[in-house]
Amino acid sequence: MTGNPARTVSARRRFPRALIVPDYAGLLRSIDDGSLELDLVVLGTPPALHRDQAIAAVGRGFHVVVDKPFAPSVEDAQAMIDAAAAAGVVVTVFQNRRWDGDFLTVADLVGSGRLGEVHTFESRFEWWRPEGFGNWRDAAGIDEGGGLLTDLGSHLIDQALRLFGPVDTARADLRRHSSGAGATRTASQNCGTPPGS
């Protein structure tokens, strides 16, 4: 699925037998009219669309992989999880940074006990892209799942959880350096103890 004319031409050239539709509604129409059979839907769309798109797919009996950020809110995430459970299919998030060589090395070291008891763990992505991405990421607000915190930050949280298990408390120090309307901001937040921990 792509609405980008250049990508459509490229996809048709590379995959001449593939059905290419311009938008999600077109994809659903192709499924509903029987011209397309699927087992799995992968959503690489802006996070503000994930809830409705995932629910539409699981409601048709498809498993769904959702690119991160999975959802802009806990409520949206829970709605997708509940819909998949009701339909008897799987909905999951795409977490490709679980397979990075540096992370796999750290996971091996921590898991083997060769480091002993780990008291402090610091992890970050160094990122400098002042020109932006040239897509939805440049305009999406945090309430829409935008920003590097929910994009790359989701990987940092996922990796820490995989290395060290459940969380009792969480604390974050956030800093943003950019030009324009969202210029440098700093925030510190102690998130306390999550419910059910």
mmCIF file with all atom_site columns, C-alpha atoms in Angstrom:
data_model
loop_
_atom_site.group_PDB
_atom_site.id
_atom_site.type_symbol
_atom_site.label_atom_id
_atom_site.label_alt_id
_atom_site.label_comp_id
_atom_site.label_asym_id
_atom_site.label_entity_id
_atom_site.label_seq_id
_atom_site.pdbx_PDB_ins_code
_atom_site.Cartn_x
_atom_site.Cartn_y
_atom_site.Cartn_z
_atom_site.occupancy
_atom_site.B_iso_or_equiv
_atom_site.pdbx_formal_charge
_atom_site.auth_seq_id
_atom_site.auth_comp_id
_atom_site.auth_asym_id
_atom_site.auth_atom_id
_atom_site.pdbx_PDB_model_num
ATOM 1   C CA . MET A 1 1   ? 0.000   0.000   0.000   1.00 0.00 ? 1   MET A CA 1
ATOM 2   C CA . THR A 1 2   ? 1.367   3.388   -0.966  1.00 0.00 ? 2   THR A CA 1
ATOM 3   C CA . GLY A 1 3   ? -0.099  6.642   -2.129  1.00 0.00 ? 3   GLY A CA 1
ATOM 4   C CA . ASN A 1 4   ? 3.287   7.884   -3.349  1.00 0.00 ? 4   ASN A CA 1
ATOM 5   C CA . PRO A 1 5   ? 3.375   7.762   -7.182  1.00 0.00 ? 5   PRO A CA 1
ATOM 6   C CA . ALA A 1 6   ? 7.150   7.185   -7.371  1.00 0.00 ? 6   ALA A CA 1
ATOM 7   C CA . ARG A 1 7   ? 6.961   4.316   -4.887  1.00 0.00 ? 7   ARG A CA 1
ATOM 8   C CA . THR A 1 8   ? 4.027   2.832   -6.792  1.00 0.00 ? 8   THR A CA 1
ATOM 9   C CA . VAL A 1 9   ? 6.056   2.795   -10.027 1.00 0.00 ? 9   VAL A CA 1
ATOM 10  C CA . SER A 1 10  ? 9.074   1.310   -8.248  1.00 0.00 ? 10  SER A CA 1
ATOM 11  C CA . ALA A 1 11  ? 6.976   -1.372  -6.535  1.00 0.00 ? 11  ALA A CA 1
ATOM 12  C CA . ARG A 1 12  ? 5.259   -2.351  -9.797  1.00 0.00 ? 12  ARG A CA 1
ATOM 13  C CA . ARG A 1 13  ? 8.634   -2.640  -11.498 1.00 0.00 ? 13  ARG A CA 1
ATOM 14  C CA . ARG A 1 14  ? 10.164  -4.749  -8.701  1.00 0.00 ? 14  ARG A CA 1
ATOM 15  C CA . PHE A 1 15  ? 7.065   -6.826  -7.880  1.00 0.00 ? 15  PHE A CA 1
ATOM 16  C CA . PRO A 1 16  ? 4.941   -7.026  -11.044 1.00 0.00 ? 16  PRO A CA 1
ATOM 17  C CA . ARG A 1 17  ? 2.510   -9.583  -9.555  1.00 0.00 ? 17  ARG A CA 1
ATOM 18  C CA . ALA A 1 18  ? 1.862   -7.588  -6.366  1.00 0.00 ? 18  ALA A CA 1
ATOM 19  C CA . LEU A 1 19  ? -1.424  -5.790  -5.836  1.00 0.00 ? 19  LEU A CA 1
ATOM 20  C CA . ILE A 1 20  ? -0.641  -2.154  -5.025  1.00 0.00 ? 20  ILE A CA 1
ATOM 21  C CA . VAL A 1 21  ? -3.388  -0.043  -3.507  1.00 0.00 ? 21  VAL A CA 1
ATOM 22  C CA . PRO A 1 22  ? -3.234  3.707   -2.848  1.00 0.00 ? 22  PRO A CA 1
ATOM 23  C CA . ASP A 1 23  ? -4.584  3.764   0.719   1.00 0.00 ? 23  ASP A CA 1
ATOM 24  C CA . TYR A 1 24  ? -5.805  1.640   3.608   1.00 0.00 ? 24  TYR A CA 1
ATOM 25  C CA . ALA A 1 25  ? -9.440  1.884   2.526   1.00 0.00 ? 25  ALA A CA 1
ATOM 26  C CA . GLY A 1 26  ? -8.388  0.466   -0.847  1.00 0.00 ? 26  GLY A CA 1
ATOM 27  C CA . LEU A 1 27  ? -6.587  -2.380  0.895   1.00 0.00 ? 27  LEU A CA 1
ATOM 28  C CA . LEU A 1 28  ? -9.678  -3.219  2.939   1.00 0.00 ? 28  LEU A CA 1
ATOM 29  C CA . ARG A 1 29  ? -11.884 -3.088  -0.187  1.00 0.00 ? 29  ARG A CA 1
ATOM 30  C CA . SER A 1 30  ? -9.523  -5.523  -1.946  1.00 0.00 ? 30  SER A CA 1
ATOM 31  C CA . ILE A 1 31  ? -9.739  -7.858  1.040   1.00 0.00 ? 31  ILE A CA 1
ATOM 32  C CA . ASP A 1 32  ? -13.517 -7.557  1.363   1.00 0.00 ? 32  ASP A CA 1
ATOM 33  C CA . ASP A 1 33  ? -14.213 -8.152  -2.345  1.00 0.00 ? 33  ASP A CA 1
ATOM 34  C CA . GLY A 1 34  ? -11.983 -11.249 -2.348  1.00 0.00 ? 34  GLY A CA 1
ATOM 35  C CA . SER A 1 35  ? -9.320  -9.965  -4.750  1.00 0.00 ? 35  SER A CA 1
ATOM 36  C CA . LEU A 1 36  ? -6.670  -10.184 -2.018  1.00 0.00 ? 36  LEU A CA 1
ATOM 37  C CA . GLU A 1 37  ? -6.047  -12.914 0.535   1.00 0.00 ? 37  GLU A CA 1
ATOM 38  C CA . LEU A 1 38  ? -3.773  -12.206 3.502   1.00 0.00 ? 38  LEU A CA 1
ATOM 39  C CA . ASP A 1 39  ? -2.642  -13.802 6.732   1.00 0.00 ? 39  ASP A CA 1
ATOM 40  C CA . LEU A 1 40  ? -0.827  -10.804 8.133   1.00 0.00 ? 40  LEU A CA 1
ATOM 41  C CA . VAL A 1 41  ? -1.043  -7.012  7.984   1.00 0.00 ? 41  VAL A CA 1
ATOM 42  C CA . VAL A 1 42  ? 2.027   -4.922  8.800   1.00 0.00 ? 42  VAL A CA 1
ATOM 43  C CA . LEU A 1 43  ? 1.285   -1.322  9.741   1.00 0.00 ? 43  LEU A CA 1
ATOM 44  C CA . GLY A 1 44  ? 4.087   1.137   8.986   1.00 0.00 ? 44  GLY A CA 1
ATOM 45  C CA . THR A 1 45  ? 1.760   4.116   9.117   1.00 0.00 ? 45  THR A CA 1
ATOM 46  C CA . PRO A 1 46  ? 1.756   7.107   11.518  1.00 0.00 ? 46  PRO A CA 1
ATOM 47  C CA . PRO A 1 47  ? 0.886   5.978   15.068  1.00 0.00 ? 47  PRO A CA 1
ATOM 48  C CA . ALA A 1 48  ? -2.275  8.078   15.232  1.00 0.00 ? 48  ALA A CA 1
ATOM 49  C CA . LEU A 1 49  ? -3.735  5.698   12.603  1.00 0.00 ? 49  LEU A CA 1
ATOM 50  C CA . HIS A 1 50  ? -2.658  2.423   14.236  1.00 0.00 ? 50  HIS A CA 1
ATOM 51  C CA . ARG A 1 51  ? -5.689  1.872   16.458  1.00 0.00 ? 51  ARG A CA 1
ATOM 52  C CA . ASP A 1 52  ? -8.335  2.104   13.739  1.00 0.00 ? 52  ASP A CA 1
ATOM 53  C CA . GLN A 1 53  ? -6.221  0.276   11.166  1.00 0.00 ? 53  GLN A CA 1
ATOM 54  C CA . ALA A 1 54  ? -5.278  -2.565  13.517  1.00 0.00 ? 54  ALA A CA 1
ATOM 55  C CA . ILE A 1 55  ? -8.852  -3.021  14.714  1.00 0.00 ? 55  ILE A CA 1
ATOM 56  C CA . ALA A 1 56  ? -10.087 -3.132  11.106  1.00 0.00 ? 56  ALA A CA 1
ATOM 57  C CA . ALA A 1 57  ? -7.492  -5.804  10.267  1.00 0.00 ? 57  ALA A CA 1
ATOM 58  C CA . VAL A 1 58  ? -8.007  -8.016  13.315  1.00 0.00 ? 58  VAL A CA 1
ATOM 59  C CA . GLY A 1 59  ? -11.751 -7.717  12.819  1.00 0.00 ? 59  GLY A CA 1
ATOM 60  C CA . ARG A 1 60  ? -11.194 -9.428  9.466   1.00 0.00 ? 60  ARG A CA 1
ATOM 61  C CA . GLY A 1 61  ? -9.208  -12.200 11.121  1.00 0.00 ? 61  GLY A CA 1
ATOM 62  C CA . PHE A 1 62  ? -5.670  -11.047 10.319  1.00 0.00 ? 62  PHE A CA 1
ATOM 63  C CA . HIS A 1 63  ? -2.622  -11.068 12.558  1.00 0.00 ? 63  HIS A CA 1
ATOM 64  C CA . VAL A 1 64  ? -1.091  -7.585  12.803  1.00 0.00 ? 64  VAL A CA 1
ATOM 65  C CA . VAL A 1 65  ? 2.448   -6.309  13.307  1.00 0.00 ? 65  VAL A CA 1
ATOM 66  C CA . VAL A 1 66  ? 2.483   -2.634  14.247  1.00 0.00 ? 66  VAL A CA 1
ATOM 67  C CA . ASP A 1 67  ? 5.563   -0.478  13.768  1.00 0.00 ? 67  ASP A CA 1
ATOM 68  C CA . LYS A 1 68  ? 6.596   1.519   16.782  1.00 0.00 ? 68  LYS A CA 1
ATOM 69  C CA . PRO A 1 69  ? 5.447   3.672   18.352  1.00 0.00 ? 69  PRO A CA 1
ATOM 70  C CA . PHE A 1 70  ? 2.724   1.075   18.863  1.00 0.00 ? 70  PHE A CA 1
ATOM 71  C CA . ALA A 1 71  ? 0.127   3.631   19.959  1.00 0.00 ? 71  ALA A CA 1
ATOM 72  C CA . PRO A 1 72  ? -0.014  7.258   21.078  1.00 0.00 ? 72  PRO A CA 1
ATOM 73  C CA . SER A 1 73  ? -1.888  6.300   24.256  1.00 0.00 ? 73  SER A CA 1
ATOM 74  C CA . VAL A 1 74  ? -2.399  3.393   26.619  1.00 0.00 ? 74  VAL A CA 1
ATOM 75  C CA . GLU A 1 75  ? -6.101  3.425   25.710  1.00 0.00 ? 75  GLU A CA 1
ATOM 76  C CA . ASP A 1 76  ? -5.323  2.986   22.001  1.00 0.00 ? 76  ASP A CA 1
ATOM 77  C CA . ALA A 1 77  ? -2.871  0.175   22.756  1.00 0.00 ? 77  ALA A CA 1
ATOM 78  C CA . GLN A 1 78  ? -5.373  -1.624  24.981  1.00 0.00 ? 78  GLN A CA 1
ATOM 79  C CA . ALA A 1 79  ? -8.116  -1.296  22.362  1.00 0.00 ? 79  ALA A CA 1
ATOM 80  C CA . MET A 1 80  ? -5.880  -3.031  19.785  1.00 0.00 ? 80  MET A CA 1
ATOM 81  C CA . ILE A 1 81  ? -4.900  -5.765  22.245  1.00 0.00 ? 81  ILE A CA 1
ATOM 82  C CA . ASP A 1 82  ? -8.529  -6.357  23.266  1.00 0.00 ? 82  ASP A CA 1
ATOM 83  C CA . ALA A 1 83  ? -9.728  -6.466  19.653  1.00 0.00 ? 83  ALA A CA 1
ATOM 84  C CA . ALA A 1 84  ? -7.051  -9.013  18.717  1.00 0.00 ? 84  ALA A CA 1
ATOM 85  C CA . ALA A 1 85  ? -7.887  -11.170 21.738  1.00 0.00 ? 85  ALA A CA 1
ATOM 86  C CA . ALA A 1 86  ? -11.579 -11.091 20.849  1.00 0.00 ? 86  ALA A CA 1
ATOM 87  C CA . ALA A 1 87  ? -10.776 -12.084 17.255  1.00 0.00 ? 87  ALA A CA 1
ATOM 88  C CA . GLY A 1 88  ? -8.343  -14.825 18.300  1.00 0.00 ? 88  GLY A CA 1
ATOM 89  C CA . VAL A 1 89  ? -5.416  -13.327 16.380  1.00 0.00 ? 89  VAL A CA 1
ATOM 90  C CA . VAL A 1 90  ? -2.054  -11.859 17.333  1.00 0.00 ? 90  VAL A CA 1
ATOM 91  C CA . VAL A 1 91  ? -1.245  -8.166  17.441  1.00 0.00 ? 91  VAL A CA 1
ATOM 92  C CA . THR A 1 92  ? 2.351   -7.307  18.242  1.00 0.00 ? 92  THR A CA 1
ATOM 93  C CA . VAL A 1 93  ? 4.847   -4.496  17.898  1.00 0.00 ? 93  VAL A CA 1
ATOM 94  C CA . PHE A 1 94  ? 7.826   -4.450  15.563  1.00 0.00 ? 94  PHE A CA 1
ATOM 95  C CA . GLN A 1 95  ? 10.968  -4.158  17.703  1.00 0.00 ? 95  GLN A CA 1
ATOM 96  C CA . ASN A 1 96  ? 13.889  -4.593  15.306  1.00 0.00 ? 96  ASN A CA 1
ATOM 97  C CA . ARG A 1 97  ? 16.475  -3.185  17.756  1.00 0.00 ? 97  ARG A CA 1
ATOM 98  C CA . ARG A 1 98  ? 16.270  -6.453  19.721  1.00 0.00 ? 98  ARG A CA 1
ATOM 99  C CA . TRP A 1 99  ? 18.527  -7.932  17.033  1.00 0.00 ? 99  TRP A CA 1
ATOM 100 C CA . ASP A 1 100 ? 21.278  -5.276  16.925  1.00 0.00 ? 100 ASP A CA 1
ATOM 101 C CA . GLY A 1 101 ? 24.718  -6.785  17.462  1.00 0.00 ? 101 GLY A CA 1
ATOM 102 C CA . ASP A 1 102 ? 25.631  -4.471  20.339  1.00 0.00 ? 102 ASP A CA 1
ATOM 103 C CA . PHE A 1 103 ? 22.418  -5.276  22.190  1.00 0.00 ? 103 PHE A CA 1
ATOM 104 C CA . LEU A 1 104 ? 22.815  -9.021  21.631  1.00 0.00 ? 104 LEU A CA 1
ATOM 105 C CA . THR A 1 105 ? 26.343  -8.796  23.049  1.00 0.00 ? 105 THR A CA 1
ATOM 106 C CA . VAL A 1 106 ? 25.142  -6.935  26.140  1.00 0.00 ? 106 VAL A CA 1
ATOM 107 C CA . ALA A 1 107 ? 22.262  -9.403  26.571  1.00 0.00 ? 107 ALA A CA 1
ATOM 108 C CA . ASP A 1 108 ? 24.726  -12.287 26.424  1.00 0.00 ? 108 ASP A CA 1
ATOM 109 C CA . LEU A 1 109 ? 27.008  -10.646 29.001  1.00 0.00 ? 109 LEU A CA 1
ATOM 110 C CA . VAL A 1 110 ? 24.157  -9.830  31.392  1.00 0.00 ? 110 VAL A CA 1
ATOM 111 C CA . GLY A 1 111 ? 22.436  -13.192 30.940  1.00 0.00 ? 111 GLY A CA 1
ATOM 112 C CA . SER A 1 112 ? 25.610  -15.204 31.474  1.00 0.00 ? 112 SER A CA 1
ATOM 113 C CA . GLY A 1 113 ? 26.402  -13.434 34.745  1.00 0.00 ? 113 GLY A CA 1
ATOM 114 C CA . ARG A 1 114 ? 29.906  -12.513 33.568  1.00 0.00 ? 114 ARG A CA 1
ATOM 115 C CA . LEU A 1 115 ? 29.309  -8.892  34.597  1.00 0.00 ? 115 LEU A CA 1
ATOM 116 C CA . GLY A 1 116 ? 28.144  -9.836  38.078  1.00 0.00 ? 116 GLY A CA 1
ATOM 117 C CA . GLU A 1 117 ? 25.250  -7.865  39.524  1.00 0.00 ? 117 GLU A CA 1
ATOM 118 C CA . VAL A 1 118 ? 24.532  -4.828  37.373  1.00 0.00 ? 118 VAL A CA 1
ATOM 119 C CA . HIS A 1 119 ? 23.796  -1.741  39.489  1.00 0.00 ? 119 HIS A CA 1
ATOM 120 C CA . THR A 1 120 ? 23.713  0.920   36.774  1.00 0.00 ? 120 THR A CA 1
ATOM 121 C CA . PHE A 1 121 ? 22.748  0.713   33.123  1.00 0.00 ? 121 PHE A CA 1
ATOM 122 C CA . GLU A 1 122 ? 22.901  3.671   30.743  1.00 0.00 ? 122 GLU A CA 1
ATOM 123 C CA . SER A 1 123 ? 21.726  3.439   27.166  1.00 0.00 ? 123 SER A CA 1
ATOM 124 C CA . ARG A 1 124 ? 21.054  6.004   24.484  1.00 0.00 ? 124 ARG A CA 1
ATOM 125 C CA . PHE A 1 125 ? 20.932  6.631   20.772  1.00 0.00 ? 125 PHE A CA 1
ATOM 126 C CA . GLU A 1 126 ? 22.970  9.548   19.501  1.00 0.00 ? 126 GLU A CA 1
ATOM 127 C CA . TRP A 1 127 ? 20.854  11.249  16.877  1.00 0.00 ? 127 TRP A CA 1
ATOM 128 C CA . TRP A 1 128 ? 21.343  14.461  14.940  1.00 0.00 ? 128 TRP A CA 1
ATOM 129 C CA . ARG A 1 129 ? 18.993  15.168  12.077  1.00 0.00 ? 129 ARG A CA 1
ATOM 130 C CA . PRO A 1 130 ? 18.128  18.874  12.154  1.00 0.00 ? 130 PRO A CA 1
ATOM 131 C CA . GLU A 1 131 ? 16.584  18.734  8.672   1.00 0.00 ? 131 GLU A CA 1
ATOM 132 C CA . GLY A 1 132 ? 13.957  16.250  9.868   1.00 0.00 ? 132 GLY A CA 1
ATOM 133 C CA . PHE A 1 133 ? 12.708  13.095  8.176   1.00 0.00 ? 133 PHE A CA 1
ATOM 134 C CA . GLY A 1 134 ? 10.621  14.599  5.391   1.00 0.00 ? 134 GLY A CA 1
ATOM 135 C CA . ASN A 1 135 ? 7.534   12.646  6.462   1.00 0.00 ? 135 ASN A CA 1
ATOM 136 C CA . TRP A 1 136 ? 4.842   12.503  9.182   1.00 0.00 ? 136 TRP A CA 1
ATOM 137 C CA . ARG A 1 137 ? 7.504   12.356  11.930  1.00 0.00 ? 137 ARG A CA 1
ATOM 138 C CA . ASP A 1 138 ? 8.332   16.025  11.367  1.00 0.00 ? 138 ASP A CA 1
ATOM 139 C CA . ALA A 1 139 ? 4.810   17.233  12.128  1.00 0.00 ? 139 ALA A CA 1
ATOM 140 C CA . ALA A 1 140 ? 3.312   14.691  14.552  1.00 0.00 ? 140 ALA A CA 1
ATOM 141 C CA . GLY A 1 141 ? 2.938   15.909  18.120  1.00 0.00 ? 141 GLY A CA 1
ATOM 142 C CA . ILE A 1 142 ? 3.539   13.733  21.156  1.00 0.00 ? 142 ILE A CA 1
ATOM 143 C CA . ASP A 1 143 ? -0.234  13.207  21.467  1.00 0.00 ? 143 ASP A CA 1
ATOM 144 C CA . GLU A 1 144 ? -0.100  11.617  17.994  1.00 0.00 ? 144 GLU A CA 1
ATOM 145 C CA . GLY A 1 145 ? 2.853   9.364   18.858  1.00 0.00 ? 145 GLY A CA 1
ATOM 146 C CA . GLY A 1 146 ? 5.389   11.736  17.340  1.00 0.00 ? 146 GLY A CA 1
ATOM 147 C CA . GLY A 1 147 ? 8.855   12.627  18.515  1.00 0.00 ? 147 GLY A CA 1
ATOM 148 C CA . LEU A 1 148 ? 12.057  10.697  19.032  1.00 0.00 ? 148 LEU A CA 1
ATOM 149 C CA . LEU A 1 149 ? 11.066  9.795   22.593  1.00 0.00 ? 149 LEU A CA 1
ATOM 150 C CA . THR A 1 150 ? 8.315   7.495   21.342  1.00 0.00 ? 150 THR A CA 1
ATOM 151 C CA . ASP A 1 151 ? 10.263  6.463   18.232  1.00 0.00 ? 151 ASP A CA 1
ATOM 152 C CA . LEU A 1 152 ? 13.815  5.594   19.315  1.00 0.00 ? 152 LEU A CA 1
ATOM 153 C CA . GLY A 1 153 ? 12.970  5.844   23.022  1.00 0.00 ? 153 GLY A CA 1
ATOM 154 C CA . SER A 1 154 ? 10.665  2.847   22.732  1.00 0.00 ? 154 SER A CA 1
ATOM 155 C CA . HIS A 1 155 ? 13.704  0.753   21.760  1.00 0.00 ? 155 HIS A CA 1
ATOM 156 C CA . LEU A 1 156 ? 15.678  1.910   24.792  1.00 0.00 ? 156 LEU A CA 1
ATOM 157 C CA . ILE A 1 157 ? 12.831  0.992   27.122  1.00 0.00 ? 157 ILE A CA 1
ATOM 158 C CA . ASP A 1 158 ? 12.270  -2.352  25.391  1.00 0.00 ? 158 ASP A CA 1
ATOM 159 C CA . GLN A 1 159 ? 15.969  -3.246  25.616  1.00 0.00 ? 159 GLN A CA 1
ATOM 160 C CA . ALA A 1 160 ? 16.182  -2.323  29.311  1.00 0.00 ? 160 ALA A CA 1
ATOM 161 C CA . LEU A 1 161 ? 13.113  -4.440  30.077  1.00 0.00 ? 161 LEU A CA 1
ATOM 162 C CA . ARG A 1 162 ? 14.525  -7.409  28.167  1.00 0.00 ? 162 ARG A CA 1
ATOM 163 C CA . LEU A 1 163 ? 17.838  -7.136  30.000  1.00 0.00 ? 163 LEU A CA 1
ATOM 164 C CA . PHE A 1 164 ? 16.603  -6.525  33.530  1.00 0.00 ? 164 PHE A CA 1
ATOM 165 C CA . GLY A 1 165 ? 12.981  -7.602  33.748  1.00 0.00 ? 165 GLY A CA 1
ATOM 166 C CA . PRO A 1 166 ? 9.934   -5.938  35.294  1.00 0.00 ? 166 PRO A CA 1
ATOM 167 C CA . VAL A 1 167 ? 10.068  -2.315  36.451  1.00 0.00 ? 167 VAL A CA 1
ATOM 168 C CA . ASP A 1 168 ? 9.380   -1.108  39.977  1.00 0.00 ? 168 ASP A CA 1
ATOM 169 C CA . THR A 1 169 ? 10.035  2.591   39.351  1.00 0.00 ? 169 THR A CA 1
ATOM 170 C CA . ALA A 1 170 ? 11.029  4.682   36.385  1.00 0.00 ? 170 ALA A CA 1
ATOM 171 C CA . ARG A 1 171 ? 12.696  8.066   36.003  1.00 0.00 ? 171 ARG A CA 1
ATOM 172 C CA . ALA A 1 172 ? 13.418  9.981   32.824  1.00 0.00 ? 172 ALA A CA 1
ATOM 173 C CA . ASP A 1 173 ? 15.570  12.974  31.968  1.00 0.00 ? 173 ASP A CA 1
ATOM 174 C CA . LEU A 1 174 ? 14.554  14.395  28.613  1.00 0.00 ? 174 LEU A CA 1
ATOM 175 C CA . ARG A 1 175 ? 16.232  17.070  26.544  1.00 0.00 ? 175 ARG A CA 1
ATOM 176 C CA . ARG A 1 176 ? 15.367  18.258  23.082  1.00 0.00 ? 176 ARG A CA 1
ATOM 177 C CA . HIS A 1 177 ? 17.664  20.355  20.917  1.00 0.00 ? 177 HIS A CA 1
ATOM 178 C CA . SER A 1 178 ? 16.084  21.662  17.744  1.00 0.00 ? 178 SER A CA 1
ATOM 179 C CA . SER A 1 179 ? 15.456  24.855  15.909  1.00 0.00 ? 179 SER A CA 1
ATOM 180 C CA . GLY A 1 180 ? 12.106  26.477  15.485  1.00 0.00 ? 180 GLY A CA 1
ATOM 181 C CA . ALA A 1 181 ? 8.968   26.110  17.556  1.00 0.00 ? 181 ALA A CA 1
ATOM 182 C CA . GLY A 1 182 ? 10.140  23.178  19.652  1.00 0.00 ? 182 GLY A CA 1
ATOM 183 C CA . ALA A 1 183 ? 13.530  24.655  20.571  1.00 0.00 ? 183 ALA A CA 1
ATOM 184 C CA . THR A 1 184 ? 15.614  23.293  23.425  1.00 0.00 ? 184 THR A CA 1
ATOM 185 C CA . ARG A 1 185 ? 13.559  21.975  26.319  1.00 0.00 ? 185 ARG A CA 1
ATOM 186 C CA . THR A 1 186 ? 14.563  19.943  29.321  1.00 0.00 ? 186 THR A CA 1
ATOM 187 C CA . ALA A 1 187 ? 12.307  17.900  31.563  1.00 0.00 ? 187 ALA A CA 1
ATOM 188 C CA . SER A 1 188 ? 12.817  15.473  34.387  1.00 0.00 ? 188 SER A CA 1
ATOM 189 C CA . GLN A 1 189 ? 10.113  13.117  35.526  1.00 0.00 ? 189 GLN A CA 1
ATOM 190 C CA . ASN A 1 190 ? 9.958   10.468  38.218  1.00 0.00 ? 190 ASN A CA 1
ATOM 191 C CA . CYS A 1 191 ? 7.246   8.160   36.980  1.00 0.00 ? 191 CYS A CA 1
ATOM 192 C CA . GLY A 1 192 ? 6.758   6.334   40.286  1.00 0.00 ? 192 GLY A CA 1
ATOM 193 C CA . THR A 1 193 ? 5.561   2.784   40.567  1.00 0.00 ? 193 THR A CA 1
ATOM 194 C CA . PRO A 1 194 ? 3.482   1.511   37.628  1.00 0.00 ? 194 PRO A CA 1
ATOM 195 C CA . PRO A 1 195 ? 0.071   0.039   38.473  1.00 0.00 ? 195 PRO A CA 1
ATOM 196 C CA . GLY A 1 196 ? 0.168   -3.700  39.038  1.00 0.00 ? 196 GLY A CA 1
ATOM 197 C CA . SER A 1 197 ? 3.926   -3.844  39.605  1.00 0.00 ? 197 SER A CA 1
#
